[in-house]
Short mmCIF file of C-alpha atoms and ligand atoms in Angstrom, two decimals:
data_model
loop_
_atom_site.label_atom_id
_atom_site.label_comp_id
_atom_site.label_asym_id
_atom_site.label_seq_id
_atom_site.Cartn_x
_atom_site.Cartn_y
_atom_site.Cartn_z
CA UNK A 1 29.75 -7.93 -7.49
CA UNK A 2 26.32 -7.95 -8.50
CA UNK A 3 24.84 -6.72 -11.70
CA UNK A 4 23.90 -3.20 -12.08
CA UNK A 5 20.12 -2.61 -13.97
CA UNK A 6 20.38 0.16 -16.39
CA UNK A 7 17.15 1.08 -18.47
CA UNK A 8 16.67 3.31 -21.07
CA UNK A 9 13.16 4.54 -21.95
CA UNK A 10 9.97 5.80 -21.00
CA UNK A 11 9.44 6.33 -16.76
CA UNK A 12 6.32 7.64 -15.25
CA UNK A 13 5.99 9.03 -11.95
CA UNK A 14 4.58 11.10 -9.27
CA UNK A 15 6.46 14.29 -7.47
CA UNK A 16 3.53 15.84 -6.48
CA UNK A 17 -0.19 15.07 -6.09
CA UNK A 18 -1.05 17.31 -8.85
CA UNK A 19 0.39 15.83 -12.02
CA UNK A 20 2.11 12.84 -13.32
CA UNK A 21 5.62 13.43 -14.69
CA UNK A 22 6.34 10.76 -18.13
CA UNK A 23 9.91 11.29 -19.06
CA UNK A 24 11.20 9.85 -21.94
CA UNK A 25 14.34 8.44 -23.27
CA UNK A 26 15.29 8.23 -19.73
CA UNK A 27 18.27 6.71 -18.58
CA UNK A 28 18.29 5.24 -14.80
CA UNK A 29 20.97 3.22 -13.20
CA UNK A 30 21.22 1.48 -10.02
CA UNK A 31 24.22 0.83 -7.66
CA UNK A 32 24.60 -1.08 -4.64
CA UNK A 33 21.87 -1.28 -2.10
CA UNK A 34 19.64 -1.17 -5.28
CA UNK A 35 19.83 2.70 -4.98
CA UNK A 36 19.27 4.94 -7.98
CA UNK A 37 22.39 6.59 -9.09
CA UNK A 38 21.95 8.13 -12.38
CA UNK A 39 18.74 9.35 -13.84
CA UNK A 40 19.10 11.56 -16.90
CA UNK A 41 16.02 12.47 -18.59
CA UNK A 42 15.88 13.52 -22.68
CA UNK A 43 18.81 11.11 -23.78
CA UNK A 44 18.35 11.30 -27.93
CA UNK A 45 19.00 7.39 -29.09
CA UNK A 46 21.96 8.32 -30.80
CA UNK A 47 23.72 9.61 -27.69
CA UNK A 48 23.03 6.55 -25.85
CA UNK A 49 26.41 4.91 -26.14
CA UNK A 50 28.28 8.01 -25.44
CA UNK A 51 26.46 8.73 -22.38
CA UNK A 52 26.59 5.10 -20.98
CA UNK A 53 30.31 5.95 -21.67
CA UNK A 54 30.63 8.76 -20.10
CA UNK A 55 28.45 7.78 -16.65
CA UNK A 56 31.88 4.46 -16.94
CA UNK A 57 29.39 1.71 -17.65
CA UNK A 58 31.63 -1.29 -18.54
CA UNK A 59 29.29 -3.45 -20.15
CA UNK A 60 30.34 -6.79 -18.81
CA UNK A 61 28.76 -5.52 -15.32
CA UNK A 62 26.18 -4.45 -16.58
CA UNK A 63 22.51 -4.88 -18.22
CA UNK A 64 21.48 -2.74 -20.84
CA UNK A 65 17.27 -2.72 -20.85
CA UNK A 66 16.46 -0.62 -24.09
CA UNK A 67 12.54 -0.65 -23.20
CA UNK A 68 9.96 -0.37 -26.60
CA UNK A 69 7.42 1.65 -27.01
CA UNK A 70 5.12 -0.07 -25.80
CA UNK A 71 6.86 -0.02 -22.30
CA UNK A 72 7.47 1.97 -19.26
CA UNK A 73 8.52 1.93 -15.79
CA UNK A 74 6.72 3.04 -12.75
CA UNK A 75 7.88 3.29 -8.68
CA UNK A 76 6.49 -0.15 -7.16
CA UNK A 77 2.62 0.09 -6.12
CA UNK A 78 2.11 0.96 -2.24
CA UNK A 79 -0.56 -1.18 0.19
CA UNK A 80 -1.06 1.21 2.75
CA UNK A 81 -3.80 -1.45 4.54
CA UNK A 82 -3.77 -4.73 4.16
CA UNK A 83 -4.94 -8.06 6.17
CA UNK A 84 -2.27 -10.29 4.89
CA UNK A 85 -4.23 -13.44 6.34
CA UNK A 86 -7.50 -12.79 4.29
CA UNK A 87 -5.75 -13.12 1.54
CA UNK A 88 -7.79 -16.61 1.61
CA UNK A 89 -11.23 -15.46 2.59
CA UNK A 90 -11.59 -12.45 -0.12
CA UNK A 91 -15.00 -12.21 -1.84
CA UNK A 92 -16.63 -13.99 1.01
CA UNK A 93 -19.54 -12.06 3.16
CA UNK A 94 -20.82 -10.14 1.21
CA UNK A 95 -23.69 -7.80 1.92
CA UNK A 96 -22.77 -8.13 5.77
CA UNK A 97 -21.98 -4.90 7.91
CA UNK A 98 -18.67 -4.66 9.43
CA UNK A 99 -19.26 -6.02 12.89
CA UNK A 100 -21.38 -8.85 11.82
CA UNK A 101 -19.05 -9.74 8.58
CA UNK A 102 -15.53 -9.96 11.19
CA UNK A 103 -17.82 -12.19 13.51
CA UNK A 104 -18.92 -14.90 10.70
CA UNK A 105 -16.39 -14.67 8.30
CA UNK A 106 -13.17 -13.27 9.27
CA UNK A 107 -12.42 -14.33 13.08
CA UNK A 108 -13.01 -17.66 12.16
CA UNK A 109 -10.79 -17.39 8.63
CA UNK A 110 -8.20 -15.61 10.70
CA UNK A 111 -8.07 -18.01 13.62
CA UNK A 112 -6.83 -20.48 11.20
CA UNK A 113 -3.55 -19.00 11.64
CA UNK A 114 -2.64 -20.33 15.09
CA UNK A 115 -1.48 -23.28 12.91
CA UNK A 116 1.97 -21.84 11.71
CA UNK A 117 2.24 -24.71 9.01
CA UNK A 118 -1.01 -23.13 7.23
CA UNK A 119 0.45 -20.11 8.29
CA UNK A 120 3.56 -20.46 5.97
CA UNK A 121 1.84 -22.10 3.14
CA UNK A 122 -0.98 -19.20 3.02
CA UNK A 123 1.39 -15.93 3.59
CA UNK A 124 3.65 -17.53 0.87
CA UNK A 125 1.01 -17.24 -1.79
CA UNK A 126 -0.24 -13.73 -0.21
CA UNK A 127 3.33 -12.19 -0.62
CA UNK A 128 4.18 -13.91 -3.97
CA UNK A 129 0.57 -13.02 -5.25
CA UNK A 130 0.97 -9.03 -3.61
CA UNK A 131 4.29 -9.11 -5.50
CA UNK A 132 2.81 -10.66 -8.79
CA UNK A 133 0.63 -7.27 -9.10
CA UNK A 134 3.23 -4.90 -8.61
CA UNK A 135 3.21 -4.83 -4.43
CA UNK A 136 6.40 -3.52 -3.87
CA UNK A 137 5.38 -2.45 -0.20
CA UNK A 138 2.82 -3.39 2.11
CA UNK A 139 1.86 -2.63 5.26
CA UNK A 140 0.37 -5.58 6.95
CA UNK A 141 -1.50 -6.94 9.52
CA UNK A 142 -1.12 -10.14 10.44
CA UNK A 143 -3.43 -12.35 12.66
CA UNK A 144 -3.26 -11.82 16.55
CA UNK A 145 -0.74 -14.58 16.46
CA UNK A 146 2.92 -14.02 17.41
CA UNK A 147 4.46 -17.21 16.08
CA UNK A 148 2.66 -16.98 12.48
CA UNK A 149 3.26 -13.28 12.38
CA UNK A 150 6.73 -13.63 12.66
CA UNK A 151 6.79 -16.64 9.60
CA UNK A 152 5.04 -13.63 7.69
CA UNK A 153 8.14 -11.52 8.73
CA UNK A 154 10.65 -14.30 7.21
CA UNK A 155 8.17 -14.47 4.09
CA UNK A 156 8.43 -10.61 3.17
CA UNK A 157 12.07 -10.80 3.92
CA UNK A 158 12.71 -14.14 1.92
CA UNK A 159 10.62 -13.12 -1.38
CA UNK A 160 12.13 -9.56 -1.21
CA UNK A 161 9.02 -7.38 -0.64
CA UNK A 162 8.93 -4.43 1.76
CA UNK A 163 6.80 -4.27 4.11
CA UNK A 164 5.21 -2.91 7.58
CA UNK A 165 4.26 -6.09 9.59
CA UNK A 166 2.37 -6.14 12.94
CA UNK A 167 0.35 -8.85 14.79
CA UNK A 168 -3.46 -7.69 15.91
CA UNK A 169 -3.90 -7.05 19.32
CA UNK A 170 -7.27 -7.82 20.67
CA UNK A 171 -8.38 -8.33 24.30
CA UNK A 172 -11.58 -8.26 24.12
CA UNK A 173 -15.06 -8.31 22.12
CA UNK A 174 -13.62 -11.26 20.24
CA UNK A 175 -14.86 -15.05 20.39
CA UNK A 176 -13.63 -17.34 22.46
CA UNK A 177 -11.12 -19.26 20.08
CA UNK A 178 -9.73 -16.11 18.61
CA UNK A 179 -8.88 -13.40 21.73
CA UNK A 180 -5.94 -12.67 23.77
CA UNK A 181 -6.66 -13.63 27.18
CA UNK A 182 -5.02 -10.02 28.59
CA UNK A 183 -3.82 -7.19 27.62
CA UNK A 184 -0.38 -8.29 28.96
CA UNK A 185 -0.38 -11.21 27.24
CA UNK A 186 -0.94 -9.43 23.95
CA UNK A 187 1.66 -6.74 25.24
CA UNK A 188 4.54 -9.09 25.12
CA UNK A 189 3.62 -10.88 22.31
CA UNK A 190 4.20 -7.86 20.52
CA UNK A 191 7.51 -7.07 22.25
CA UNK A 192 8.55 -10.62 21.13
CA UNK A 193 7.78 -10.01 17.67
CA UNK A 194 8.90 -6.47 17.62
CA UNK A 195 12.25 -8.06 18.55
CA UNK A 196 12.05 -10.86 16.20
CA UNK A 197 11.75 -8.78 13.25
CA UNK A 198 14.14 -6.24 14.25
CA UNK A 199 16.80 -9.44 14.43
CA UNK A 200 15.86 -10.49 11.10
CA UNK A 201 16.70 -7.57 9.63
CA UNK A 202 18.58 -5.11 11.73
CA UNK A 203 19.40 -2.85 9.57
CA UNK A 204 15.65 -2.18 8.85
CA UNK A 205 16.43 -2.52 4.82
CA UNK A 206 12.99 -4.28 3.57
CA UNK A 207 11.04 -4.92 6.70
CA UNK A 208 9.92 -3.55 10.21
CA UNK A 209 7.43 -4.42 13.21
CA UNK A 210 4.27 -1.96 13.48
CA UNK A 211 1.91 -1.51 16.42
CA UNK A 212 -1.78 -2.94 15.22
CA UNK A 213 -4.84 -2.40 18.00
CA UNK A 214 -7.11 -3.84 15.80
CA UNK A 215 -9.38 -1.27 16.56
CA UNK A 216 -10.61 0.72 19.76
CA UNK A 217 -13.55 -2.07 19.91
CA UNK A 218 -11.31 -5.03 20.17
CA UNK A 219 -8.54 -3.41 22.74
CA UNK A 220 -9.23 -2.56 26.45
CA UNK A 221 -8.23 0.74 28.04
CA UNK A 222 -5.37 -1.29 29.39
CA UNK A 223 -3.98 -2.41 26.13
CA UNK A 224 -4.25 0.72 24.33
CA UNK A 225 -2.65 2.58 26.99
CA UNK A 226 0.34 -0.43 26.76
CA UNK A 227 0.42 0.16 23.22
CA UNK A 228 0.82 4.05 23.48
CA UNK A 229 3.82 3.52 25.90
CA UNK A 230 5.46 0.95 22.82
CA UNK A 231 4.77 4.13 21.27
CA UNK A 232 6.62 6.71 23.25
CA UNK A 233 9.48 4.30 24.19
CA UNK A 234 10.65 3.87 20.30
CA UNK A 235 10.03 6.65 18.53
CA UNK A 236 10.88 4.93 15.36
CA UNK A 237 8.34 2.52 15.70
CA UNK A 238 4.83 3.08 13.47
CA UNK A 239 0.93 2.47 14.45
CA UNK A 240 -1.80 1.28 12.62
CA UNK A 241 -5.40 0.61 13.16
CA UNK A 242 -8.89 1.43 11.50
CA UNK A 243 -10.64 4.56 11.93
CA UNK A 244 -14.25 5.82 11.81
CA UNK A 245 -14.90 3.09 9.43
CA UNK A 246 -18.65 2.63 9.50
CA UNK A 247 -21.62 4.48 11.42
CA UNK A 248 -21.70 0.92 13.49
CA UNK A 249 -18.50 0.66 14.01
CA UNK A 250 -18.22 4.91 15.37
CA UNK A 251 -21.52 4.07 17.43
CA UNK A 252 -20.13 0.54 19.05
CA UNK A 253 -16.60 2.13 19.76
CA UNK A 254 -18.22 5.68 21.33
CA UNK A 255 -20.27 3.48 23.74
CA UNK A 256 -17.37 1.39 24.74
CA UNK A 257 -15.67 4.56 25.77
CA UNK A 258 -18.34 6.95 27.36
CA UNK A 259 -15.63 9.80 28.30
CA UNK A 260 -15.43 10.46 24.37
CA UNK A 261 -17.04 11.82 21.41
CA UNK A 262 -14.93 10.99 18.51
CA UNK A 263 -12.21 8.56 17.56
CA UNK A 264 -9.62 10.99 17.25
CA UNK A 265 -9.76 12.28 21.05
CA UNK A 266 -9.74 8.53 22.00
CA UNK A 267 -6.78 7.58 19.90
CA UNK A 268 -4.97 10.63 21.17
CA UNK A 269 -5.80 10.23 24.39
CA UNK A 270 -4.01 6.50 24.46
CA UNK A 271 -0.73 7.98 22.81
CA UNK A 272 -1.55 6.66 19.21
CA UNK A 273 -1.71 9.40 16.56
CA UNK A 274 0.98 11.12 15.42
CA UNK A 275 3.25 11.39 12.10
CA UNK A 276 3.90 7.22 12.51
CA UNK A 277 -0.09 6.60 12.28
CA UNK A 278 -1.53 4.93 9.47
CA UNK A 279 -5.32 4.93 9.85
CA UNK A 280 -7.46 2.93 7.48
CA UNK A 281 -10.85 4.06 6.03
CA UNK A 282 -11.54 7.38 7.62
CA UNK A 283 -15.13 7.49 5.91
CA UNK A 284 -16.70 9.36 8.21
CA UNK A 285 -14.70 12.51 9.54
CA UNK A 286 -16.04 15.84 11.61
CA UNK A 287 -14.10 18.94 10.43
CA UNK A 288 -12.60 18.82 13.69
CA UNK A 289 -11.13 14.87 12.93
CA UNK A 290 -9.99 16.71 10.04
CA UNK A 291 -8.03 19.30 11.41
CA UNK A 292 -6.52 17.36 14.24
CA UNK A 293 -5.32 14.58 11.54
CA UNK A 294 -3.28 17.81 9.45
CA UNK A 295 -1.98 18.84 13.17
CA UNK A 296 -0.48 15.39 14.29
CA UNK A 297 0.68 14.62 10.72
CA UNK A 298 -1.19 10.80 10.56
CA UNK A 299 -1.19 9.22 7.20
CA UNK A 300 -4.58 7.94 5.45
CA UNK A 301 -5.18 4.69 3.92
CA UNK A 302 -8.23 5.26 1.99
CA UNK A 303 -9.27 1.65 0.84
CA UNK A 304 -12.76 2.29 -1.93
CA UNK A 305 -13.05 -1.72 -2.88
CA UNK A 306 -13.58 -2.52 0.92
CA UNK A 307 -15.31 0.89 1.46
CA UNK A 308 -17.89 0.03 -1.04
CA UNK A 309 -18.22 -3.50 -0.25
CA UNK A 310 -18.34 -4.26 3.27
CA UNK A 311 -20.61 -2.38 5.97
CA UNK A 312 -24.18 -2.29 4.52
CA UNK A 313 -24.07 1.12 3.33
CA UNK A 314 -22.13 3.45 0.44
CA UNK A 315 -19.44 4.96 2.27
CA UNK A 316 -16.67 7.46 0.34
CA UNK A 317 -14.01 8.63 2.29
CA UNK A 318 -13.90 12.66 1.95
CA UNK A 319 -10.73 12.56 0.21
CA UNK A 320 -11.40 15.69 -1.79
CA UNK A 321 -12.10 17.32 1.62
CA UNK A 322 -8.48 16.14 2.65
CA UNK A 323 -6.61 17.88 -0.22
CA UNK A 324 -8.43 21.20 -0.18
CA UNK A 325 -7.53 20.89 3.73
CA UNK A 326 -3.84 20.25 2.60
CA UNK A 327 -3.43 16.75 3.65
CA UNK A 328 -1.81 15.04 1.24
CA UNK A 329 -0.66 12.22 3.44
CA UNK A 330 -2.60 9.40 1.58
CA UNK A 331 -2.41 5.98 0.13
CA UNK A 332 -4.61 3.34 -0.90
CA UNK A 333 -5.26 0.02 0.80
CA UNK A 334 -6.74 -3.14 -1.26
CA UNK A 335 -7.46 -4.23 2.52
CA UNK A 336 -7.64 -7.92 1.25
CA UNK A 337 -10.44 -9.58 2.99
CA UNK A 338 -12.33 -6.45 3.37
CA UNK A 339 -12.49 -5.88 0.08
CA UNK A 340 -12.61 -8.49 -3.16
CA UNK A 341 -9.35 -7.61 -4.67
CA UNK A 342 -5.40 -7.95 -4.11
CA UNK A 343 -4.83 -5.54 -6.51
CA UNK A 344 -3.91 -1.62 -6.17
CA UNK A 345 -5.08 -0.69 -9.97
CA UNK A 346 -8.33 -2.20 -8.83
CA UNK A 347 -8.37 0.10 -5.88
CA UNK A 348 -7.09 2.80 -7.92
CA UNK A 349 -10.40 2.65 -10.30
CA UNK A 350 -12.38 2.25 -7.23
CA UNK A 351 -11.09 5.80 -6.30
CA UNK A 352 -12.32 7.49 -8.92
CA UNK A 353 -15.54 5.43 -9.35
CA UNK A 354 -16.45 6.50 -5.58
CA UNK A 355 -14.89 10.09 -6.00
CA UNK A 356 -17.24 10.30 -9.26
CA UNK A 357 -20.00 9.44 -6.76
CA UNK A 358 -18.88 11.50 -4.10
CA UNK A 359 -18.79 14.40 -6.65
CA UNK A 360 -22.50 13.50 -7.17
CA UNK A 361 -23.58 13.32 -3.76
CA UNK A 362 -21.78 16.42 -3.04
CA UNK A 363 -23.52 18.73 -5.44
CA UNK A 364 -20.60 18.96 -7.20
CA UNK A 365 -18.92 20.65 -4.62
CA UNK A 366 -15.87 17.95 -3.88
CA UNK A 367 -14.61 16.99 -7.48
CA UNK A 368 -13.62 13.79 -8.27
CA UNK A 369 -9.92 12.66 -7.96
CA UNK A 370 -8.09 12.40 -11.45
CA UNK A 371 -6.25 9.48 -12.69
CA UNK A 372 -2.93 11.66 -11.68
CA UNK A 373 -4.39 11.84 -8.18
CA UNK A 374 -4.57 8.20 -7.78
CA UNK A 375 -1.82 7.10 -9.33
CA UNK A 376 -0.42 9.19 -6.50
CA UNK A 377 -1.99 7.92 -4.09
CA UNK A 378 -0.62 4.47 -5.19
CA UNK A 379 3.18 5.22 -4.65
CA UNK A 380 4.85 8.15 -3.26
CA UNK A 381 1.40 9.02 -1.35
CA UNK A 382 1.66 5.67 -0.28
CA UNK A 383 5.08 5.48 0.47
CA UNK A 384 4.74 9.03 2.26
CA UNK A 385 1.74 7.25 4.29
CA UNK A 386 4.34 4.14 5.43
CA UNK A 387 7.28 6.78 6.04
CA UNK A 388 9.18 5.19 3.61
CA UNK A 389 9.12 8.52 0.57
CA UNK A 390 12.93 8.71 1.62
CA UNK A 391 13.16 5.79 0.47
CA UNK A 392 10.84 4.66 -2.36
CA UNK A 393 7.80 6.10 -4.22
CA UNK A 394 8.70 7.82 -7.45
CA UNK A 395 12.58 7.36 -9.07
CA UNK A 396 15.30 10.18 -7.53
CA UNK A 397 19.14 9.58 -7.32
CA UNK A 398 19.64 8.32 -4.01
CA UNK A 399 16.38 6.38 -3.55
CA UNK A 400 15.87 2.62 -3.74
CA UNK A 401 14.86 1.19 -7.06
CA UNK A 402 11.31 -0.52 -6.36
CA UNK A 403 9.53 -0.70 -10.06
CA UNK A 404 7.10 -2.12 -11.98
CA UNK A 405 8.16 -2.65 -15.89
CA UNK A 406 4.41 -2.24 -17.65
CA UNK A 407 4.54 -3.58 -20.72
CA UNK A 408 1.20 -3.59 -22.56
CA UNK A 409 1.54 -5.29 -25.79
CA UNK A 410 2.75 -8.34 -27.78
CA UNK A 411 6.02 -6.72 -28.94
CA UNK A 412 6.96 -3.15 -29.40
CA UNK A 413 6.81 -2.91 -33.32
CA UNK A 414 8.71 -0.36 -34.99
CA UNK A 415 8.50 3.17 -34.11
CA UNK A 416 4.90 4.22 -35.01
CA UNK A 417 4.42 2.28 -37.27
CA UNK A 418 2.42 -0.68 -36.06
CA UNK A 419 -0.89 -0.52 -35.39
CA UNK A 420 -3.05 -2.18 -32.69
CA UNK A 421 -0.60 -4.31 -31.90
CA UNK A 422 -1.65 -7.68 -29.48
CA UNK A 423 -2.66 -6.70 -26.02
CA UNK A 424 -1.38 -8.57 -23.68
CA UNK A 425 -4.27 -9.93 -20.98
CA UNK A 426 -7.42 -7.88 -21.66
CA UNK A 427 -5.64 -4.61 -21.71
CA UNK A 428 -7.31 -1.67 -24.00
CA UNK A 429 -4.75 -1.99 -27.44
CA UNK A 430 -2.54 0.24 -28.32
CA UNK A 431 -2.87 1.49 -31.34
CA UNK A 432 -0.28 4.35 -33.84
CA UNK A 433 -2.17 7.20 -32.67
CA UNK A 434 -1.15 6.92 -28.53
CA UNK A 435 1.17 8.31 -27.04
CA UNK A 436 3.16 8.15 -23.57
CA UNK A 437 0.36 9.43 -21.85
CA UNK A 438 -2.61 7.48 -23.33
CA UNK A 439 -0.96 4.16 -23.12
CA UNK A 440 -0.37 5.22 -19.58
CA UNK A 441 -3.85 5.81 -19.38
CA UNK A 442 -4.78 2.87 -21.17
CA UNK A 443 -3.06 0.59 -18.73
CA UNK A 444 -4.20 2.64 -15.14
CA UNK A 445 -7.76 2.08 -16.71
CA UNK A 446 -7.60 -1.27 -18.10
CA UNK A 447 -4.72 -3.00 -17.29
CA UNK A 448 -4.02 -5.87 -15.16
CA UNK A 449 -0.94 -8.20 -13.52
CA UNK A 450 -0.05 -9.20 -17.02
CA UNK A 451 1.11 -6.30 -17.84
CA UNK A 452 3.43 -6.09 -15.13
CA UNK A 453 5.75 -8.03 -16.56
CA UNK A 454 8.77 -7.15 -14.47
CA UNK A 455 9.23 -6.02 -10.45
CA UNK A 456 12.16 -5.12 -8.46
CA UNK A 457 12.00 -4.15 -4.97
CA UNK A 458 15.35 -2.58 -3.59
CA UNK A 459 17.02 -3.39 -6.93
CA UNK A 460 16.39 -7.51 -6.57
CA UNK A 461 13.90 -8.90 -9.59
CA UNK A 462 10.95 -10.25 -7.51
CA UNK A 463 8.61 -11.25 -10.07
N1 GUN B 501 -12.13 -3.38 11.59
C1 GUN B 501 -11.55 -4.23 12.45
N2 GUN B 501 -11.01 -5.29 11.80
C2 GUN B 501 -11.26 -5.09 10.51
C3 GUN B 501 -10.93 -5.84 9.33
O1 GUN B 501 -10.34 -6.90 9.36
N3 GUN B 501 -11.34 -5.29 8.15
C4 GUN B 501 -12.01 -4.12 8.08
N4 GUN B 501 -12.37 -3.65 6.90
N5 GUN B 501 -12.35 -3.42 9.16
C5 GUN B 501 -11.96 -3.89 10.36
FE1 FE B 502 -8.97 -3.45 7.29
#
């Protein structure tokens, strides 16, 4: 039988959008499955033993993890959007808009992956490196390639991370060495790999296929309408693709489909949005974009680092605009390639820089996000956004045990009575006067991969 974790100590965690809960001298057990089947907050030290007694831990099966101080668990970080092949091409293009910076940089980085040898060496890093940083979940997309899509599959499944995994489709508007000659040939490539991944994993407990039009620009009436039907026929199935990204982008996709005068109609029309959608970016939204998104239930994967980086031009998704509406769908997306970084505490920062800005640009009128709000954003919004809050998110009895253990210093010292203790990386120290919250603060702000010291996914120690 394998070994149960038990921890005792500080766990932080979102329930709600509003506020971050920090419960102390928490005790959490797992089970099989990795599910959570004890968590009892406000254990006093001294009843530790008696309560492990009581809950009929027998020691020999079991791990006791007294966490320090200095320590604390959170629910594993969430990639709602994320280009698991430019995991190799980040940084690069700079200064480009969108339609120029997928032309030179990224079709040609991408197209790399026809080769499935490359394939397996480069999503091997990707997933290990997603998992280094506390990437408990992504949702990916993979190149247009069936064959090196599914090694990605067998990657995710090996290393133990959970993920969403889809190949592009793209028919069109796409050079010559990186295009799918027909929208039925990029149909039943994705039946194939819908079917391969489903037989790796039947029972659907880490990963799952996802339908990935590119976007509207790079898919042909034919194969959006094909795509829709995958839709409609499994009803399990989710959909992912970018959405009113960049003015360019809106323009070029509105003149490819004359009978239309927004994105949403045009998704809608081909069978794509609903409660299963995960649309990336969403910079640029009419009231009306708004609206439909809270009707149809689609999740947001607001990406800032790719936001602010590529497409020419400062663009802030109106995320304050989606919480006063009530949609609290939303995750963040590192977006890999798109952006410069892997990591979701970078994008986290990024959210409040550009909400700051956003704040600014508003008059004041939409208020920035709080730390709380992104944190968020970067699990149970996530997980929410993937479909997977059932399932992972924030710690509940019954839910799978994906965590990060953040540990922030050198050692834990005694009590309170150390001061500024080592950091470990380039962390802000921690010093007698914190507390839970400010070293939680401390390490949203400043921290970085080193202080994730430990991660589980499902219960299994991936990093
Ligand atoms: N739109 C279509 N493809 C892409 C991509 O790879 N990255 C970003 N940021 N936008 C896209
Ligand atoms: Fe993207």
């Amino acid at each position: 039988m394998a070994k149960h974790l038990v921890f005792y100590g500080t766990i932080v965690h979102s329930q709600d959008i509003d506020h971050v809960d920090i419960l102390e001298n928490t005790l959490i057990l797992t089970g099989e499955g990795g599910v959570i089947t004890a968590l009892e907050r406000d254990v006093p030290p001294n009843q530790l033993e008696e309560k492990l007694k009581a809950l009929g831990l027998d020691t020999g099966n079991h791990e006791l993890h007294q966490l320090h101080r200095a320590e604390f668990l959170i629910p594993g970080f969430v990639d709602t959007h994320n280009h698991a092949p430019q995991w190799a091409q980040r940084g690069l293009g700079r200064g480009l808009q969108i339609l120029d910076w997928l032309n030179q940089i990224t079709f040609k980085n991408e197209a790399k992956y026809a080769d499935v040898r490359y394939a397996r060496k480069a999503y091997t890093q990707a997933v290990k490196g997603f998992l280094n940083q506390g990437v408990t979940t992504a949702s990916y997309y993979a190149s247009l390639h069936g064959p090196a899509t599914k090694v990605l599959a067998e990657i995710c499944f090996a290393e133990g991370q959970r993920a969403l995994i889809g190949k592009c489709n793209m028919d069109r508007n796409s050079p010559s060495f990186y295009v799918e000659q027909s929208a039925q040939e990029s149909l039943a490539a994705t039946r194939d790999l819908i079917d391969a991944i489903k037989q790796l994993d039947p029972s659907v407990s880490l990963i799952k296929p996802i339908l990935t039009p590119r976007f509207a620009i790079s898919c042909t009436d034919e194969l959006l309408r094909g795509l829709g039907q995958l839709a409609k026929e499994d009803t399990d199935l989710p959909i992912q693709t970018h959405f009113n990204e960049a003015q360019s982008e809106i323009d070029t996709t509105l003149s490819l489909f004359p009978d239309f005068t927004n994105e949403v109609d045009l998704y809608s029309h081909f069978g794509l949005l609903n409660d299963r959608t995960i649309l990336a970016h969403c910079c640029h939204m009419t009231p009306y974009e708004t609206q439909k998104f809270k009707q149809l239930g689609c999740g947001i994967a607001h990406c800032p680092v790719a936001n602010t980086t590529v497409g020419g031009g400062f663009m802030a998704a109106p995320i304050r605009e989606f919480l006063e509406q009530g949609i609290t769908k939303i995750g963040l997306g590192t977006d890999s390639g798109g952006g410069f970084s892997s990591s979701i505490l970078d994008a986290m920062r990024q959210a409040f820089i550009v909400s700051n800005a956003k704040e600014m640009m508003t008059g004041g009128k939409d208020k920035s996000l709080s730390v709380d709000e992104c944190f968020y954003m970067a699990t149970l919004g996530g997980a929410k956004v993937c479909g997977l809050d059932h399932k992972v998110g924030s710690f509940a009895v019954g839910k799978e045990f994906d965590a990060c253990l953040v540990r922030t210093c050198e050692s834990g010292g005694e009590g309170m009575e150390w001061d500024l203790d080592v950091p470990l990386g380039v962390m802000t120290p921690i010093e007698a006067g914190d507390n839970p919250r400010t070293i939680f603060e401390k390490f949203v702000m400043s921290g970085d991969d080193r202080n994730i010291a430990r991660v589980w996914v499902k219960g299994g120690c991936v990093k």
